[in-house]
């Protein structure tokens, strides 16, 4: 009953349209702000998720940019390697060890004759995307396991085999073929059987187990040379613009295609920044308008409020009443903005799923915490504005 | 429950010669709960000022007004609200009704401002006694001054109180209505064992006063 009477006395003289407009503005501001946060959250989910086939976590093979000034001097010194390992975008660094011996491979099948000189590299197994328990070697092993870039098989199937009138090979058949691998060293050539155990997209190099590289280098008695010229960098965010600037600073190069995400990232960052900034500005304006709105309402009812207090109404009692009048509407604005975002997130999830990009169907905890924080901020602002003008 | 006035002199009356012969201004006075106090004074001697000062509406005076030993000038707004809801009731000389509310709503508002102690049916009973039952659903601004005065009296009886302060409460009532209103007020005071402080221009016998003072 008291509320009913207070509602009659402290009527909204400032106009329902103005009130609705300010609340719509508030809703849009909150929506923009939450959207900016949710986009960031989705982006981080994509970076760290293992579910995404199109995961943008990646491996970058890094070496010095070769030009006339550093021919034969492409060594990556230990200080630089340490510096790379220290960078925030670096998850881990693996050294690519090259073979320093002469080697060749040839087919042992007449149906499939070929011969070529070849070189290998090895890399710590953590950096290999082909899981094969047999990717190790010792001198008594039946064969040398080799991982070949997918690109090589494509070149063979779609160029070489056609030009040489050779059969095309599926990955399964390639893995069945046994090759003859010959290493040339101090005591003459030594031959081994070799088998392709996997095809990889990650590192564009013929990979063999590190034990084989060590053995071969030792057998060939090459000058002890542990210089590192290439390394593989694992990063969970190849879109990080800091990678590009770091590589540029140290005159390093990598597969620039893999850094294409940094361009997308810049666009996303710009969109997020604009949405976030617009949201914050709109929120500030909405709060100012809302505060003025409260002031205007209270000013219009000043005589009634004074008489109510004279008759014994406590300022706190009136503040609570006014808070109940104003705050639920604000909460409705925040709630509507959140609901819209939840629906959009769900829609986006379904849309991206078709492109094998998986994002959560629900909005993130950070977004929800922001909703809570904004609700609290609005409660404080509304309460303080009411108290200020009631007691004025 | 008692009021104490210690050497109180309102700032606006400080230079007037009447203050020197006043029975209240500049005196030490104590009024206890249950006392019926009549303050008689001609116009311009500060009756309304005294009422406002007792009710905590004015602070522009020297001396002290104490209630239960607490200086009214120093109590905060929430304590003052508590006193006005539970310990002091008032009928203003200028009535101070909400013109846009009906007579019933004006009365009801005071009833529900704190935990109600008067039942809704009692409002109609009392309104009937005061002869304002028929105008209860009229907006206060459309009631005559005499009707508004009775609405204001009824409103003051809707709450618990230790003292009811009445500022020329019967000024627009005829003698018959004065008697009825006074009887109702007295009955409600007795129910609450409350005191009554009434200011008026002339002496009267509406109540059985224990204290009668000239301002």
CSV table of C-alpha atoms in Angstrom, one decimal, chain A residues 1-2 4-6 8-9 11 304 307-315 317, chain B residues 55 57 77 81 84-85 92 96-98 100-101 105 108-110 112-113 155:
chain,number,residue,atom,x,y,z
A,1,UNK,CA,0.0,0.0,0.0
A,2,UNK,CA,2.8,2.4,0.9
A,4,UNK,CA,1.2,2.3,-4.2
A,5,UNK,CA,0.8,5.7,-2.5
A,6,UNK,CA,4.5,6.6,-3.0
A,8,UNK,CA,1.2,8.2,-6.9
A,9,UNK,CA,3.2,10.9,-5.2
A,11,UNK,CA,5.4,10.0,-10.3
A,304,UNK,CA,6.2,15.7,-2.0
A,307,UNK,CA,6.5,16.5,3.0
A,308,UNK,CA,6.9,12.8,3.2
A,309,UNK,CA,10.1,13.3,5.2
A,310,UNK,CA,8.4,15.8,7.4
A,311,UNK,CA,5.7,13.3,8.1
A,312,UNK,CA,8.2,10.7,9.1
A,313,UNK,CA,9.3,8.9,6.0
A,314,UNK,CA,12.9,8.0,6.3
A,315,UNK,CA,15.2,9.1,3.5
A,317,UNK,CA,12.8,4.3,3.0
B,55,UNK,CA,9.2,18.5,15.8
B,57,UNK,CA,11.9,21.1,11.6
B,77,UNK,CA,17.8,12.0,9.7
B,81,UNK,CA,12.3,9.7,11.0
B,84,UNK,CA,8.3,11.0,13.8
B,85,UNK,CA,7.0,7.6,13.0
B,92,UNK,CA,0.3,21.4,11.4
B,96,UNK,CA,0.2,19.9,4.9
B,97,UNK,CA,-1.9,17.4,3.1
B,98,UNK,CA,-1.0,16.0,-0.3
B,100,UNK,CA,-3.5,15.2,-5.2
B,101,UNK,CA,-4.2,12.3,-2.9
B,105,UNK,CA,-5.0,8.2,0.9
B,108,UNK,CA,-3.6,5.8,4.8
B,109,UNK,CA,-0.2,7.0,4.0
B,110,UNK,CA,0.5,7.9,7.6
B,112,UNK,CA,1.3,2.5,6.6
B,113,UNK,CA,4.5,4.6,6.9
B,155,UNK,CA,-4.0,11.4,9.9
